[in-house]
CSV table of C-alpha atoms and ligand atoms in Angstrom, one decimal:
chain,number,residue,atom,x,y,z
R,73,UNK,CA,-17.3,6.2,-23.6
R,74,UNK,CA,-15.4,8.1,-21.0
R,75,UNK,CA,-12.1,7.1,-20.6
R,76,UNK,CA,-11.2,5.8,-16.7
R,77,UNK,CA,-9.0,7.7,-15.1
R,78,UNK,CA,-7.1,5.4,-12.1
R,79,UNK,CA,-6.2,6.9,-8.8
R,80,UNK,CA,-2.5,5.7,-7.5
R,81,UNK,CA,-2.0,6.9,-4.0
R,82,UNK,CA,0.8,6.1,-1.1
R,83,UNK,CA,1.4,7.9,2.2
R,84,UNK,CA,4.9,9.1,1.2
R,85,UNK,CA,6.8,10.8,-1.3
R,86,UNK,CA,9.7,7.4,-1.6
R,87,UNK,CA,6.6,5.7,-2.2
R,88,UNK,CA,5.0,7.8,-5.2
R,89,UNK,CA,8.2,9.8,-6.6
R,90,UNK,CA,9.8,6.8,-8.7
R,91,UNK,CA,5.9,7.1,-10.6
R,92,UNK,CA,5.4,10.9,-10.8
R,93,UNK,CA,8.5,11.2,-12.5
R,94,UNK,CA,7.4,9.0,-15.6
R,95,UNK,CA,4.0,10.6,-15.9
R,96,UNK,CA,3.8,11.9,-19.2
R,97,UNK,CA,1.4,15.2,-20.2
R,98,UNK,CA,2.1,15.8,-16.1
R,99,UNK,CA,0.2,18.5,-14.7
R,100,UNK,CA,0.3,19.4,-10.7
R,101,UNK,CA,-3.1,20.7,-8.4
R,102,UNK,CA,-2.7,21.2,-5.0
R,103,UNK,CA,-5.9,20.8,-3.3
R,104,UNK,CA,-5.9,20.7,0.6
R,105,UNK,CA,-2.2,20.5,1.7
R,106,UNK,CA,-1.7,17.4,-1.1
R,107,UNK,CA,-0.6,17.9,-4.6
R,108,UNK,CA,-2.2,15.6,-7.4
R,109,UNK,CA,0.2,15.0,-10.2
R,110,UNK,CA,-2.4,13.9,-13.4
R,111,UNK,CA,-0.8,12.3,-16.5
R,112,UNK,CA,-0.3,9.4,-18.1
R,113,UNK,CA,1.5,5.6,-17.8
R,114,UNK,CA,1.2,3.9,-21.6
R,115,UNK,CA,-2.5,4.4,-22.5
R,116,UNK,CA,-3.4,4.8,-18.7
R,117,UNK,CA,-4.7,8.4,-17.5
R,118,UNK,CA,-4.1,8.3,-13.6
R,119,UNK,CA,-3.6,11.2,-11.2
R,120,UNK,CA,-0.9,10.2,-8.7
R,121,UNK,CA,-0.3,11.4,-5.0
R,122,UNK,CA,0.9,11.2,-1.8
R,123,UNK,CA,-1.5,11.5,0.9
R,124,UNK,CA,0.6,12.0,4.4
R,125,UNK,CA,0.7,9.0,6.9
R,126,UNK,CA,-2.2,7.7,8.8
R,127,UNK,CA,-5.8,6.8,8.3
R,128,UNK,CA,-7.6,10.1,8.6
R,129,UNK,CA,-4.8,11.6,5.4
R,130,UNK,CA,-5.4,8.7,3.2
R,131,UNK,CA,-9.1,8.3,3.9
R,132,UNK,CA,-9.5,12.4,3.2
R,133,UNK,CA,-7.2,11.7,0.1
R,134,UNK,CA,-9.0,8.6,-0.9
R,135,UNK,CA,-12.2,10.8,-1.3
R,136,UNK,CA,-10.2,14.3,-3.4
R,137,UNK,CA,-9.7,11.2,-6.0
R,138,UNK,CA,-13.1,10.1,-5.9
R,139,UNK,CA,-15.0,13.4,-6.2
R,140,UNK,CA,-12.5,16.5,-7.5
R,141,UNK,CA,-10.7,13.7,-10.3
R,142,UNK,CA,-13.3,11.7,-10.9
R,143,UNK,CA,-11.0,8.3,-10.4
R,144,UNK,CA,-13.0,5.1,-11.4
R,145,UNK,CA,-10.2,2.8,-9.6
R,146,UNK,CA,-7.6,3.4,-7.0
R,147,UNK,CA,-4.1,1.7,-6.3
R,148,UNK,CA,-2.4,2.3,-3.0
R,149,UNK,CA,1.3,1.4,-3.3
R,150,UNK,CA,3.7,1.6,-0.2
R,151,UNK,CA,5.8,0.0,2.5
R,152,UNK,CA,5.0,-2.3,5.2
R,153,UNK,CA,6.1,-3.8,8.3
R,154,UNK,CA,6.1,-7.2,8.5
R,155,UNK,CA,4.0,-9.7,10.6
R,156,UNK,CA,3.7,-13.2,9.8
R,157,UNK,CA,7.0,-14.6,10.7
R,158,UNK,CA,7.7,-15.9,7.2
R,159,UNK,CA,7.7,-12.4,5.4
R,160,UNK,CA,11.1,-11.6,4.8
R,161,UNK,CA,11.8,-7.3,4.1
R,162,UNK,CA,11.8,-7.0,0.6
R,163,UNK,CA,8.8,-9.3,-0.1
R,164,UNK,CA,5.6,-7.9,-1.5
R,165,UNK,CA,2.1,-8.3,0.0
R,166,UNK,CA,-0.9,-7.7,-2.2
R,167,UNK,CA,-4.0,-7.1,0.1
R,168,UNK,CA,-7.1,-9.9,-0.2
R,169,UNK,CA,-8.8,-7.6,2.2
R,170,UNK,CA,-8.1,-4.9,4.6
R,171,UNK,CA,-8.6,-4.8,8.6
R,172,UNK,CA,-8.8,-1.5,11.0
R,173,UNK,CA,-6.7,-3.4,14.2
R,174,UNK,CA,-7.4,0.2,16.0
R,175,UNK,CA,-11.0,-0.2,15.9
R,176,UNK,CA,-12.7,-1.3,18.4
R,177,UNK,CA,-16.5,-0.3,20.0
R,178,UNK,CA,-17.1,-3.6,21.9
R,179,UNK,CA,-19.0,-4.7,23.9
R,180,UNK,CA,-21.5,-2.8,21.7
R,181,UNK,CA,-20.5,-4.6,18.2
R,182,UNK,CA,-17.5,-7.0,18.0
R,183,UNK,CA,-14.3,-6.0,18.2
R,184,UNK,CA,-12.8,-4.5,14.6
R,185,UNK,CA,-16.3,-3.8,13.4
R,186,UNK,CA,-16.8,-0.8,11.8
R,187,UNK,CA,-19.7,1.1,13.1
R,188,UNK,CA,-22.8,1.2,11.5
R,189,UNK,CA,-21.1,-0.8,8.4
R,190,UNK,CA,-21.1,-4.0,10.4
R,191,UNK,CA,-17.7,-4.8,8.4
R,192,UNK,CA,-14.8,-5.6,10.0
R,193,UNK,CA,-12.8,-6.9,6.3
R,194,UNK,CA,-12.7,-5.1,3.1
R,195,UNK,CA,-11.8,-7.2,0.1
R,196,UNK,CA,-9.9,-5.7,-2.6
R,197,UNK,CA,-10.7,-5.9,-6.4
R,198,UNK,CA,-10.0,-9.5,-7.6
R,199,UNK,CA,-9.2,-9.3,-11.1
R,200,UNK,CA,-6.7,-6.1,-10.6
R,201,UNK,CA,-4.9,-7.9,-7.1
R,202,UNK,CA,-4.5,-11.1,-9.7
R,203,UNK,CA,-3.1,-9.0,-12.5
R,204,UNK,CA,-1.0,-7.2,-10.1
R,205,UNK,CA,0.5,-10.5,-8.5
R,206,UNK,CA,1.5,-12.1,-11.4
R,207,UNK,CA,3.1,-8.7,-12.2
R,208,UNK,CA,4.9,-8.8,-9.6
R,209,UNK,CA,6.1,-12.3,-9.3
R,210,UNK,CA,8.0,-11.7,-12.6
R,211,UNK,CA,9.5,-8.3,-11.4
R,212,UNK,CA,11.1,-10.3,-7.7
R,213,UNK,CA,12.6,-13.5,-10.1
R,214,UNK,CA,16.0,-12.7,-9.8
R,215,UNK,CA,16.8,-12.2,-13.5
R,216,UNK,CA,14.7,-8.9,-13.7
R,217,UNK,CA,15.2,-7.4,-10.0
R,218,UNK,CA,18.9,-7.6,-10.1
R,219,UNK,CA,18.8,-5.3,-13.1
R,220,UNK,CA,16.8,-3.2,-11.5
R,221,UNK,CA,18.8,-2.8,-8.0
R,222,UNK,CA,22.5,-3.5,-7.4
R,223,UNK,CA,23.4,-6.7,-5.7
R,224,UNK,CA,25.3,-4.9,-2.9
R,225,UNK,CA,22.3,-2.8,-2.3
R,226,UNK,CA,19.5,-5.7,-1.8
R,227,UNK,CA,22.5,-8.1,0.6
R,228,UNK,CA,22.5,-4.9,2.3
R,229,UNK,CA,18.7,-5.9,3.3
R,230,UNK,CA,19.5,-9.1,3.2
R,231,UNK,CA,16.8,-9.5,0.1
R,232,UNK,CA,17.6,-12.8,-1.9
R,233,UNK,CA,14.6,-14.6,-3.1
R,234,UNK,CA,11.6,-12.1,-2.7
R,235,UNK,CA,8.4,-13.3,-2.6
R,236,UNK,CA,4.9,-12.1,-2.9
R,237,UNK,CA,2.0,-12.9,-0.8
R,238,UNK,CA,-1.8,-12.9,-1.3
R,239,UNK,CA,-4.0,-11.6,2.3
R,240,UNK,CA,-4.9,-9.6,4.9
R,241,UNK,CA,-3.4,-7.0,5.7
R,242,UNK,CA,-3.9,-4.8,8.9
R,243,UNK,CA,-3.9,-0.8,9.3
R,244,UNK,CA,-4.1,1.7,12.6
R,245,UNK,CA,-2.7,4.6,13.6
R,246,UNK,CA,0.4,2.8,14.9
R,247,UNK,CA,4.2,2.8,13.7
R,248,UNK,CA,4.7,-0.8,15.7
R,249,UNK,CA,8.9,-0.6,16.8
R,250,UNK,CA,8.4,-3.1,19.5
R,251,UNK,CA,8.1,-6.9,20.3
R,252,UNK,CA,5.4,-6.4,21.7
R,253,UNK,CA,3.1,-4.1,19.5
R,254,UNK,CA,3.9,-7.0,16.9
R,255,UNK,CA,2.8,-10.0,19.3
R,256,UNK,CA,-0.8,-8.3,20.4
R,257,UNK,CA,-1.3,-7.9,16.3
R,258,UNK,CA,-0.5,-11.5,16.0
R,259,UNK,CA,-2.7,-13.2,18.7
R,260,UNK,CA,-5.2,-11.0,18.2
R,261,UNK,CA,-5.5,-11.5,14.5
R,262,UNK,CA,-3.6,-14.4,13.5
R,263,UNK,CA,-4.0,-14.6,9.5
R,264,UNK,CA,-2.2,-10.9,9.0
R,265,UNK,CA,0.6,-11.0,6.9
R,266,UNK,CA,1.8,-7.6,7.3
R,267,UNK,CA,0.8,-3.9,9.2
R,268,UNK,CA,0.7,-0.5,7.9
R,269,UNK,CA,-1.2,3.1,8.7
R,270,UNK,CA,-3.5,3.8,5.7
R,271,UNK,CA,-4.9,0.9,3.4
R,272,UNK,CA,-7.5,-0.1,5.4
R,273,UNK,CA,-8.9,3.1,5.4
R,274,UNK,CA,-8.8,3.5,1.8
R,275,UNK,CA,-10.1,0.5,1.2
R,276,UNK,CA,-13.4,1.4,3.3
R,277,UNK,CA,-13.8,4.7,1.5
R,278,UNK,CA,-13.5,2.7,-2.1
R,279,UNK,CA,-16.2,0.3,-0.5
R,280,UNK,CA,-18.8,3.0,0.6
R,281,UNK,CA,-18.2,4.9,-3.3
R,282,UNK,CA,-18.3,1.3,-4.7
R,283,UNK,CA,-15.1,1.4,-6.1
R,284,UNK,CA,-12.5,-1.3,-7.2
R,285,UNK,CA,-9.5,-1.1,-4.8
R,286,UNK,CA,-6.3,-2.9,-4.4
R,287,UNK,CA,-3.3,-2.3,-2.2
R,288,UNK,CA,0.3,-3.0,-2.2
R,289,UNK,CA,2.8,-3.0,0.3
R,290,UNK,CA,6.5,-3.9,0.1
R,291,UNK,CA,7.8,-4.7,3.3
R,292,UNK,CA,10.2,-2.4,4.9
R,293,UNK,CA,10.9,-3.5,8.1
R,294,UNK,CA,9.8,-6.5,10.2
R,295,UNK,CA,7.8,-4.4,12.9
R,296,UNK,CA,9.5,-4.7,15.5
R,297,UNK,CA,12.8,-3.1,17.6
R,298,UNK,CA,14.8,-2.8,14.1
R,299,UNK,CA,11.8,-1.6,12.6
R,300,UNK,CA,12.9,2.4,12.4
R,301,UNK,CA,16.2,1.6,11.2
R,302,UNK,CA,15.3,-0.6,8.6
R,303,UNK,CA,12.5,1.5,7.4
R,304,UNK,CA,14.6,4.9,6.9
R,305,UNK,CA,17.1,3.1,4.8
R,306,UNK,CA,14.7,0.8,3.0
R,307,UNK,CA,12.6,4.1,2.2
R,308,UNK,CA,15.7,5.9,0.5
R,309,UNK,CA,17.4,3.4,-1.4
R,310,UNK,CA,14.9,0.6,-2.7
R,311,UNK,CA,11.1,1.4,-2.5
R,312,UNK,CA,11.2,3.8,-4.9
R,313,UNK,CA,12.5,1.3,-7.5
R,314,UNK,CA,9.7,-1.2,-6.5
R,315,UNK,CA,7.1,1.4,-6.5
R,316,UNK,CA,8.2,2.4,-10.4
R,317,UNK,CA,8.3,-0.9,-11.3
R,318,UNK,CA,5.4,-2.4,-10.5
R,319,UNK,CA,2.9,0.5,-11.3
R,320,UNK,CA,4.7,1.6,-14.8
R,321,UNK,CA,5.1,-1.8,-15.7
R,322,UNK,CA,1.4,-2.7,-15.0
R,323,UNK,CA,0.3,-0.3,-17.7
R,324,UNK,CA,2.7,-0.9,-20.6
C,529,SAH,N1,9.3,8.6,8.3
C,529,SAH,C1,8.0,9.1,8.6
C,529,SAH,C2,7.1,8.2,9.4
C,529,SAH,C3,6.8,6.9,8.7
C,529,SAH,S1,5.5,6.0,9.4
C,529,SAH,C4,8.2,10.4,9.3
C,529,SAH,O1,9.2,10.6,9.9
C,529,SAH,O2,7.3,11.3,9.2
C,529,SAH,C5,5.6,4.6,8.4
C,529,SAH,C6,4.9,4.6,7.1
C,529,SAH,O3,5.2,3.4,6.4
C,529,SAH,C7,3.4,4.6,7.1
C,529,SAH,O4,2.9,5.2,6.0
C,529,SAH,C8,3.0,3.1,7.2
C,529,SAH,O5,1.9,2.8,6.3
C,529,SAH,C9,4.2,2.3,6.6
C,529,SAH,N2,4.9,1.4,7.6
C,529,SAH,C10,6.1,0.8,7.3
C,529,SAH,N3,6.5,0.0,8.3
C,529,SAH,C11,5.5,0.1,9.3
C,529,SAH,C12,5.4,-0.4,10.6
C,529,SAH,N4,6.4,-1.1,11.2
C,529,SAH,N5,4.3,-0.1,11.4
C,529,SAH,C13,3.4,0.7,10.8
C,529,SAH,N6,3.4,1.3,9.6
C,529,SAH,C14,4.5,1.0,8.8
C-alpha cells in the first residue's frame, strides 16, 4: 500500500516553525509564493507549511496539498481569538465543525450557506479531533506544560489551568479588535467557541476532495480591544511551543 502522507498547514510562520524544525529527511518546494517543507515526524511522512492569513491563502494552499503532494489528511494548527466568554487565552479549541460568519447570500439561501453546497457547517474528522484532544489534555495538565514553558512566561498571559474545548469554530476575513465585532459574532451565532481567518475554508476544500480534516486553534487573544496586543506577544513567545508539541507529539 501507499504510504499516507499528512498535510499540516497554519496561516503563519509562529504557528508552523516550532514543527518544520523537527522534520527529519526535510526537503523545501516553493510553489506559488508558499514553501512546502516535506519530511518526517516518527513514522509520519507530512509536508508542512504556512499558507499566509485569510480564506482565499489557506483555501488555495489547502488544494497545492491535495493535488501537487498528494496529502490523504490535513491538520490546520494556529491561534485564535476567543469568543465564548469562558475561553480563557492559552486554552485550546479543537474544531467539531467549521462556520464561514462572512458568508452570506440571503434572502436567496439562508444566511452562512455556502452557495450551491447548501452547507453552512463542516464537521471535522472524528477519530483524528478525538485522538488530538486527549493529546492535548495531557500536554495543558500542569505537570507537562510547565516543563515546556517558564512559569513567568505563561503568568505573563495570565495561563494557569488551560483547558481544551470540543466545537464550532467560526472563520472570515476579519481580524475582530473590537467589542463589538465580538458581540455581532456572538448573537448571531451563539454556540462559537472561538474566531479565526482560515479553517473554515480549509475545512470546505477537505470536504469537496473528501478528505479527513481537523483544526486546532490555541487561543491568542480574547477578540476584542486587547486583541492586537495580546496576539503579537502570544505569537512570539508561546505558540510556537504549543504548535511543536501537540503535532510532534501526536506522531511519536
Ligand atoms: N500579524 C499579522 C496579522 C495576523 S491576523 C500581520 O501583521 O500580518 C491573525 C491571525 O491569527 C489569522 O491567521 C487568524 O486566523 C488568527 N487570529 C488570532 N486572533 C484572531 C482574532 N482576534 N480575529 C481573527 N483572527 C485571529
Amino acid at each position: 500500500m501507499e504510504e499516507q502522507i499528512i498535510g499540516i498547514m497554519g496561516a503563519i510562520p509562529q504557528e508552523v516553525d516550532g514543527i518544520i524544525a523537527i522534520l527529519q529527511d526535510k526537503t523545501a518546494v516553493t510553489l506559488g509564493n508558499r514553501t512546502y517543507y516535506q519530511g518526517r515526524l516518527g513514522k509520519q511522512q507530512v509536508v508542512v507549511v504556512y499558507s499566509r492569513i485569510g480564506k482565499v491563502a489557506a483555501s488555495a494552499t489547502a488544494s497545492a496539498l491535495l493535488l501537487r503532494f498528494h496529502v490523504s489528511e490535513i491538520i490546520f494548527i494556529g491561534v485564535a481569538g476567543g469568543i465564548a466568554p469562558h475561553i480563557a487565552v492559552g486554552d485550546v479549541v479543537v474544531a467539531r465543525d467549521l462556520v464561514q460568519y462572512d458568508m452570506d447570500v440571503s434572502p436567496l439561501r439562508p444566511k452562512y450557506e455556502i452557495p450551491l453546497l447548501n452547507k453552512t457547517y463542516f464537521e471535522t474528522n472524528e477519530l483524528r479531533s478525538k485522538a488530538v484532544l486527549l493529546h492535548i489534555e495531557n500536554f495543558l495538565s500542569s505537570a507537562v506544560l510547565s516543563t515546556k514553558i517558564a512559569v513567568e512566561e505563561l503568568n505573563k498571559f495570565a495561563i494557569k489551568q488551560p483547558k481544551v474545548y470540543f466545537g464550532t469554530i467560526a472563520s472570515g476575513d476579519q481580524f475582530f479588535s473590537t467589542n463589538q465585532q465580538k458581540e455581532d459574532l456572538q448573537r448571531a451565532l451563539p454556540q462559537v467557541l472561538c474566531v479565526e481567518m482560515e479553517g473554515a475554508a480549509v475545512a470546505q476544500i477537505c470536504y469537496e476532495y473528501n478528505i479527513p480534516c481537523s483544526v486546532i486553534r490555541t487561543i491568542s487573544d480574547k477578540a476584542n480591544q486587547e486583541a492586537s496586543f495580546s496576539f503579537e506577544s502570544f505569537v512570539q513567545q508561546i505558540s510556537q511551543v504549543y504548535g511543536q508539541e501537540i503535532i510532534a507529539k501526536l506522531f511519536q
